[in-house]
Coordinates of C-alpha atoms in Angstrom, one line a residue:
M649 CA -62.8 105.4 -32.6
T650 CA -64.9 102.4 -31.5
E651 CA -65.8 102.2 -27.2
P652 CA -65.9 99.7 -25.3
L653 CA -69.3 97.5 -24.8
D654 CA -71.6 98.7 -22.1
A655 CA -74.8 95.9 -21.7
V656 CA -77.9 97.4 -20.4
D657 CA -81.2 95.1 -20.2
I658 CA -83.9 97.6 -21.9
A659 CA -82.2 100.0 -25.3
I660 CA -85.6 102.6 -26.0
V661 CA -84.6 103.5 -29.5
G662 CA -86.2 107.1 -29.4
A663 CA -86.8 109.6 -26.4
G664 CA -89.7 111.0 -28.1
P665 CA -92.6 111.3 -25.7
V666 CA -93.6 107.3 -26.6
G667 CA -90.1 106.0 -25.3
M668 CA -90.0 108.6 -22.8
T669 CA -93.1 107.3 -21.4
L670 CA -91.1 103.7 -21.4
A671 CA -88.1 104.3 -19.3
L672 CA -90.8 106.2 -16.7
A673 CA -92.8 103.3 -16.4
L674 CA -89.8 100.9 -16.1
A675 CA -87.8 103.4 -13.6
G676 CA -87.8 101.9 -10.3
G677 CA -87.9 98.2 -12.0
P678 CA -84.9 95.7 -11.4
F679 CA -83.7 96.7 -15.5
R680 CA -80.8 99.0 -16.5
V681 CA -82.6 100.7 -19.0
L682 CA -81.2 103.3 -21.7
L683 CA -82.6 105.3 -24.1
I684 CA -81.0 106.2 -27.2
D685 CA -81.6 109.3 -29.1
S686 CA -80.2 110.8 -32.7
R687 CA -81.3 114.4 -31.2
Q688 CA -79.6 116.7 -28.8
R689 CA -81.6 116.2 -25.7
G690 CA -84.5 119.9 -25.4
A691 CA -84.2 119.2 -29.7
W692 CA -87.9 119.2 -29.1
A693 CA -88.0 122.3 -27.3
S694 CA -88.7 124.5 -31.0
D695 CA -91.3 121.7 -31.7
P696 CA -94.7 124.1 -32.6
R697 CA -97.3 121.1 -32.8
A698 CA -100.1 120.5 -30.9
L699 CA -101.3 117.4 -29.0
A700 CA -104.3 115.9 -27.9
L701 CA -104.6 114.2 -25.8
S702 CA -107.3 111.8 -24.4
Y703 CA -108.4 111.5 -20.7
G704 CA -107.2 108.1 -20.3
T705 CA -103.5 109.4 -20.9
R706 CA -103.7 112.1 -18.3
Q707 CA -104.6 109.6 -16.0
L708 CA -101.4 107.4 -17.1
L709 CA -99.0 110.2 -17.0
E710 CA -100.3 111.0 -13.6
S711 CA -99.8 107.8 -12.6
L712 CA -95.8 109.0 -13.4
G713 CA -95.4 112.1 -12.3
A714 CA -95.5 112.7 -15.1
W715 CA -98.6 115.1 -15.8
N716 CA -98.2 119.4 -16.2
V717 CA -102.4 120.6 -15.2
N718 CA -101.0 124.1 -16.0
A719 CA -99.9 123.1 -19.5
G720 CA -103.0 122.0 -21.9
T721 CA -106.4 123.0 -22.5
A722 CA -109.2 120.8 -21.6
I723 CA -111.7 119.3 -24.6
E724 CA -115.0 119.8 -22.1
T725 CA -117.6 118.8 -25.5
I726 CA -116.8 117.9 -28.6
H727 CA -119.4 118.5 -31.6
V728 CA -119.6 116.5 -34.7
S729 CA -121.4 117.6 -38.0
Q730 CA -121.5 116.0 -41.8
R731 CA -121.0 119.2 -44.3
G732 CA -124.2 119.0 -46.8
G733 CA -126.2 116.6 -44.9
F734 CA -128.1 116.1 -41.7
G735 CA -127.4 114.2 -38.2
R736 CA -124.7 115.6 -35.2
T737 CA -123.8 114.6 -32.2
F738 CA -123.3 116.1 -28.9
I739 CA -120.0 114.6 -26.6
D740 CA -120.0 116.3 -23.0
A741 CA -117.6 115.1 -20.6
A742 CA -119.9 115.5 -17.5
D743 CA -122.2 112.3 -18.7
Y744 CA -119.1 110.7 -17.8
G745 CA -117.8 112.0 -14.7
I746 CA -115.0 113.3 -15.3
P747 CA -114.3 117.1 -15.8
A748 CA -112.8 116.7 -19.6
L749 CA -112.7 114.6 -22.7
G750 CA -108.9 115.0 -23.4
Y751 CA -106.5 118.1 -23.2
V752 CA -104.6 119.6 -26.5
L753 CA -101.5 120.7 -25.2
R754 CA -98.1 121.6 -27.1
Y755 CA -95.6 118.5 -28.1
R756 CA -92.9 120.3 -26.3
D757 CA -94.5 121.1 -23.1
L758 CA -95.3 117.2 -23.2
A759 CA -91.2 116.1 -23.7
A760 CA -90.5 118.6 -21.0
S761 CA -92.8 117.5 -18.5
L762 CA -91.2 113.7 -18.7
D763 CA -87.8 114.5 -20.0
A764 CA -87.6 116.1 -16.0
S765 CA -88.5 112.8 -15.0
I766 CA -85.8 111.1 -16.3
E767 CA -82.0 110.3 -14.7
A768 CA -79.0 111.7 -16.7
S769 CA -77.8 108.3 -16.7
Q770 CA -81.0 106.2 -18.1
R771 CA -80.0 108.4 -21.6
L772 CA -77.3 108.9 -24.4
N773 CA -78.5 111.6 -26.4
D774 CA -77.1 113.1 -30.0
H775 CA -76.3 109.2 -31.6
E776 CA -78.0 107.3 -34.4
V777 CA -78.2 103.4 -34.7
I778 CA -76.3 102.6 -37.6
A779 CA -76.7 98.4 -37.1
I780 CA -78.1 95.9 -35.3
R781 CA -77.1 92.4 -35.0
L782 CA -79.6 89.7 -32.9
G783 CA -78.1 87.3 -30.6
S784 CA -79.3 84.2 -28.8
E785 CA -78.7 86.4 -25.5
A786 CA -78.8 89.6 -26.2
A787 CA -78.6 92.2 -29.0
E788 CA -75.2 94.3 -30.3
I789 CA -76.4 98.0 -31.0
T790 CA -73.6 99.7 -33.2
L791 CA -73.9 103.8 -32.5
K792 CA -72.4 106.7 -34.6
G793 CA -71.8 109.6 -31.8
G794 CA -72.3 113.2 -33.4
G795 CA -68.6 113.9 -33.4
G796 CA -68.1 110.6 -35.8
D797 CA -67.1 108.6 -32.8
T798 CA -69.0 104.9 -32.6
R799 CA -70.0 102.6 -29.8
R800 CA -71.4 99.4 -28.9
I801 CA -74.1 98.5 -26.8
S802 CA -75.6 95.1 -25.9
A803 CA -79.3 94.6 -24.9
R804 CA -81.5 91.8 -23.6
L805 CA -84.3 93.9 -25.7
V806 CA -84.6 96.4 -28.0
V807 CA -87.3 99.2 -27.8
H808 CA -88.0 100.9 -31.3
A809 CA -90.6 104.0 -30.0
E810 CA -89.6 106.1 -32.7
G811 CA -90.4 106.6 -36.2
I812 CA -91.0 104.1 -39.6
P813 CA -88.0 103.2 -42.0
A814 CA -89.5 104.7 -45.3
N815 CA -88.1 100.9 -47.0
D816 CA -89.6 99.1 -44.3
A817 CA -90.3 95.7 -45.9
G818 CA -92.7 94.4 -42.3
I819 CA -95.2 97.9 -43.2
R820 CA -98.6 97.8 -44.7
V821 CA -99.1 101.1 -46.0
F822 CA -102.7 102.4 -47.3
D823 CA -102.4 105.9 -49.0
Y824 CA -105.6 107.9 -48.0
C825 CA -104.7 110.7 -50.4
Q826 CA -105.1 113.5 -48.2
H827 CA -102.8 115.5 -47.0
A828 CA -103.1 116.9 -43.7
V829 CA -103.0 121.2 -43.3
V830 CA -102.2 122.5 -39.9
A831 CA -102.7 125.9 -38.2
E832 CA -103.6 127.8 -35.1
V833 CA -106.2 129.9 -35.5
R834 CA -108.0 132.4 -33.4
P835 CA -112.0 132.1 -32.6
R836 CA -114.1 134.9 -33.4
A837 CA -116.2 133.8 -29.6
A838 CA -114.3 131.9 -26.9
H839 CA -114.1 128.6 -28.0
A840 CA -115.7 127.9 -24.4
R841 CA -113.7 124.4 -24.0
Q842 CA -115.0 122.5 -27.0
A843 CA -114.1 120.6 -29.4
W844 CA -115.2 120.4 -33.3
E845 CA -115.5 117.2 -35.7
R846 CA -116.5 118.3 -39.0
F847 CA -116.9 115.9 -41.8
T848 CA -117.0 117.4 -45.0
P849 CA -116.7 115.1 -48.9
D850 CA -112.3 116.2 -49.0
G851 CA -112.1 114.7 -45.1
P852 CA -112.6 115.1 -41.8
L853 CA -111.9 119.0 -40.1
A854 CA -110.9 119.5 -36.5
L855 CA -110.5 122.2 -34.6
L856 CA -109.1 121.6 -30.8
P857 CA -108.9 124.3 -27.8
L858 CA -105.5 125.4 -27.4
G859 CA -104.8 129.0 -24.7
Q860 CA -107.1 131.1 -26.7
D861 CA -107.2 129.8 -29.9
Y862 CA -108.0 126.8 -31.8
A863 CA -105.1 123.7 -33.4
L864 CA -107.1 123.6 -36.5
V865 CA -106.2 119.7 -38.7
F866 CA -107.9 120.0 -42.1
C867 CA -107.5 117.2 -44.2
V868 CA -108.1 117.3 -48.1
P869 CA -106.4 116.1 -51.3
P870 CA -103.2 117.0 -52.0
A871 CA -103.8 119.5 -54.7
Q872 CA -106.4 121.1 -52.4
A873 CA -103.7 121.5 -49.0
S874 CA -101.2 122.8 -51.7
R875 CA -104.0 126.0 -52.5
L876 CA -104.8 126.2 -49.0
L877 CA -101.5 126.4 -48.5
Q878 CA -101.2 129.5 -51.2
L879 CA -104.1 131.2 -50.1
D880 CA -103.4 134.9 -48.4
E881 CA -105.1 134.6 -44.7
E882 CA -108.3 136.5 -46.1
H883 CA -109.3 133.6 -48.6
F884 CA -108.2 131.1 -45.8
L885 CA -110.2 132.6 -43.3
A886 CA -112.7 132.6 -45.8
A887 CA -112.5 128.9 -46.5
L888 CA -112.9 127.8 -43.0
R889 CA -116.1 129.0 -42.9
T890 CA -117.1 127.9 -45.8
S891 CA -116.1 123.7 -44.4
F892 CA -118.1 125.0 -40.9
G893 CA -121.1 126.4 -42.3
G894 CA -122.0 128.8 -40.1
R895 CA -121.0 127.2 -37.1
V896 CA -116.9 129.2 -36.3
D897 CA -116.3 132.3 -37.2
F898 CA -111.9 133.9 -36.9
V899 CA -110.5 136.4 -37.1
S900 CA -106.7 135.2 -37.7
S901 CA -104.6 132.5 -38.5
G902 CA -100.9 131.4 -38.0
P903 CA -98.6 129.9 -40.2
R904 CA -99.8 126.5 -42.0
A905 CA -98.4 123.3 -43.2
S906 CA -98.8 120.2 -44.1
F907 CA -97.6 116.5 -44.5
P908 CA -99.1 113.1 -46.2
L909 CA -102.0 111.0 -44.4
A910 CA -101.1 107.0 -44.5
L911 CA -102.2 104.3 -42.2
R912 CA -98.6 102.6 -41.5
V913 CA -99.6 99.2 -39.9
R914 CA -96.6 96.5 -38.8
Q915 CA -97.3 93.3 -39.1
Q916 CA -95.7 91.6 -36.4
L917 CA -94.7 93.5 -33.4
S918 CA -92.0 91.5 -31.4
T919 CA -89.2 89.6 -33.5
P920 CA -86.8 87.7 -30.8
R921 CA -85.1 90.1 -28.7
Q922 CA -87.0 92.9 -31.1
V923 CA -90.4 95.0 -29.9
W924 CA -92.0 97.9 -32.0
I925 CA -94.2 100.3 -30.1
G926 CA -95.7 103.8 -30.5
N927 CA -95.3 105.1 -34.2
A928 CA -93.1 102.4 -35.0
A929 CA -95.7 99.9 -34.7
Q930 CA -98.0 101.8 -36.8
S931 CA -98.7 105.6 -37.7
L932 CA -102.3 106.9 -37.7
H933 CA -105.1 109.1 -39.3
P934 CA -105.7 111.8 -37.1
V935 CA -109.0 112.0 -37.8
S936 CA -110.6 111.4 -33.0
G937 CA -107.0 111.7 -32.6
Q938 CA -106.4 108.3 -31.1
G939 CA -102.8 107.7 -32.9
F940 CA -100.7 109.4 -30.3
N941 CA -103.0 107.8 -27.1
L942 CA -102.6 104.4 -28.7
G943 CA -98.8 104.8 -28.3
L944 CA -98.6 105.4 -24.6
R945 CA -100.7 102.7 -23.7
D946 CA -98.2 101.0 -25.9
A947 CA -95.6 102.0 -23.3
W948 CA -97.4 101.5 -20.2
E949 CA -98.6 97.7 -21.7
L950 CA -94.8 97.0 -22.8
A951 CA -93.8 98.3 -19.2
E952 CA -96.3 96.5 -17.3
M953 CA -95.6 92.9 -19.2
L954 CA -91.4 93.7 -18.2
R955 CA -92.5 94.6 -15.0
T956 CA -95.0 91.5 -14.3
R957 CA -93.5 88.2 -15.7
A958 CA -90.1 89.4 -17.3
S959 CA -86.9 87.8 -15.0
R960 CA -83.8 89.5 -15.8
D961 CA -84.0 89.2 -19.1
A962 CA -86.2 91.5 -20.9
G963 CA -85.7 89.8 -24.1
Q964 CA -88.1 86.9 -23.4
R965 CA -89.4 85.6 -26.7
A966 CA -92.6 84.5 -24.8
I967 CA -93.2 87.6 -23.6
L968 CA -92.6 89.4 -26.5
A969 CA -95.0 87.3 -27.8
A970 CA -98.0 87.8 -25.6
Y971 CA -97.4 90.9 -25.2
A972 CA -98.0 91.4 -29.3
R973 CA -101.2 89.6 -27.6
R974 CA -102.2 91.5 -25.7
R975 CA -102.1 94.9 -27.7
R976 CA -103.9 92.7 -30.6
I977 CA -107.2 94.3 -29.1
D978 CA -106.5 97.6 -28.7
R979 CA -104.3 98.4 -32.1
S980 CA -106.3 96.4 -34.5
G981 CA -109.5 98.4 -32.7
S982 CA -108.4 101.8 -32.4
M983 CA -107.2 101.5 -36.3
A984 CA -110.2 99.9 -37.5
F985 CA -112.4 103.1 -36.0
T986 CA -110.4 105.5 -37.3
D987 CA -109.7 104.4 -41.0
G988 CA -113.6 103.6 -41.1
L989 CA -113.9 107.1 -39.8
V990 CA -111.8 108.3 -42.5
R991 CA -113.2 105.8 -45.6
V992 CA -116.7 106.5 -44.8
F993 CA -117.4 110.3 -43.7
S994 CA -114.2 111.3 -46.9
N995 CA -117.5 110.1 -49.9
D996 CA -120.2 111.8 -51.4
L997 CA -121.9 109.3 -52.4
A998 CA -125.8 110.3 -51.6
P999 CA -126.7 107.3 -49.8
L1000 CA -123.4 107.0 -47.4
R1001 CA -124.3 110.9 -46.6
A1002 CA -127.0 109.6 -45.9
A1003 CA -126.2 106.7 -43.7
R1004 CA -124.2 109.2 -42.4
G1005 CA -126.6 111.7 -40.8
L1006 CA -128.1 108.3 -39.9
S1007 CA -125.1 107.1 -37.8
L1008 CA -125.3 110.9 -36.5
L1009 CA -128.7 110.7 -35.7
A1010 CA -128.0 107.6 -33.9
L1011 CA -125.3 108.5 -31.6
D1012 CA -127.1 111.6 -30.5
L1013 CA -131.0 109.6 -29.2
L1014 CA -129.1 106.5 -28.5
P1015 CA -126.8 107.5 -24.7
P1016 CA -125.2 103.5 -25.0
L1017 CA -124.3 103.6 -28.5
R1018 CA -122.7 107.9 -27.8
H1019 CA -121.2 106.3 -24.3
F1020 CA -119.9 103.4 -26.2
V1021 CA -117.7 105.8 -29.1
A1022 CA -116.2 108.0 -26.5
R1023 CA -115.2 105.5 -24.5
R1024 CA -113.0 104.5 -26.4
M1025 CA -112.1 107.6 -27.7
I1026 CA -111.5 108.0 -23.3
W1027 CA -109.7 105.4 -23.0
G1028 CA -109.0 102.7 -26.0
A1029 CA -110.6 99.1 -27.0
R1030 CA -109.7 98.0 -23.5
A1031 CA -111.3 101.1 -21.5
W1032 CA -108.1 101.6 -19.0
P1033 CA -108.4 102.0 -16.5

């Protein structure tokens, strides 16, 4: 059975943190907003993933009333080094007059904070988008509910906020030939709110403080990832100790999982009546933790553009084109930064190894250069706010 056509100004497809952030940022404005998700409300409650949020992202969430100060573990310092070579640098939040460089928290905790602030009338769960028909004045979205019913929504603007379909012709993909092995590991000594970024010939390795543990992200070739998943706890921890060169010791680890890594970039951020944000627009390598923060900045800037420049028609071509132009610096800068780190630091050629050491040494000895890198990690290419 197909229900009558409903009309909204903005339909946000994907009720993950990026989609919910956009809905919150638009709340109280002139637009009728509907947040659509194929999952049941609260499906994120069992999601064990850890997220690294920059201090700039905390500021953004605080402005929306969605920051839970007790949910995350602060990162006050970051130690950066490479295995098998000289050079290291140390980034300290105190140098920037802020309480933390970033925070590590569970996906479910962030989702809960955002979800609690969104009105029931703004959401439609358990409905999957099965078709979008674009018109000159609006887009018509056909949805299929969990019970098999269909529903149609008319929207001036469709915002895609979650996921990149595997067969999407508008996506450029670069496969890093790496998998990220993730787990929670307990250090022998307290982490003192320090994160570690360790570059190895196989790929970057990060330890992010989370409660009493570290959230581990170990990027390695696919075959090595399979081996790491099959190791017993003792040999897995031994492999970590080897990669860290004795800087950190571990006493236990939790369940492990892995996922493939690639740079996926949507080449056109907007088309008539549609715009893409978050990981629907780009998916980055996890090195330096830029991707998720970039997606939240997408949501914030789109909301800002719509609030300040749009009339009642949120899908105006000029507004969407202006949004795409405005995001170009931050987006291309974040992609180039993370992609460059992976390509340069995941290579064991002797000249590159020496160049990496000199780069890390320069970061340590030249505060302006170190501050530039740190501010990019905290606030993005535009150093928001």
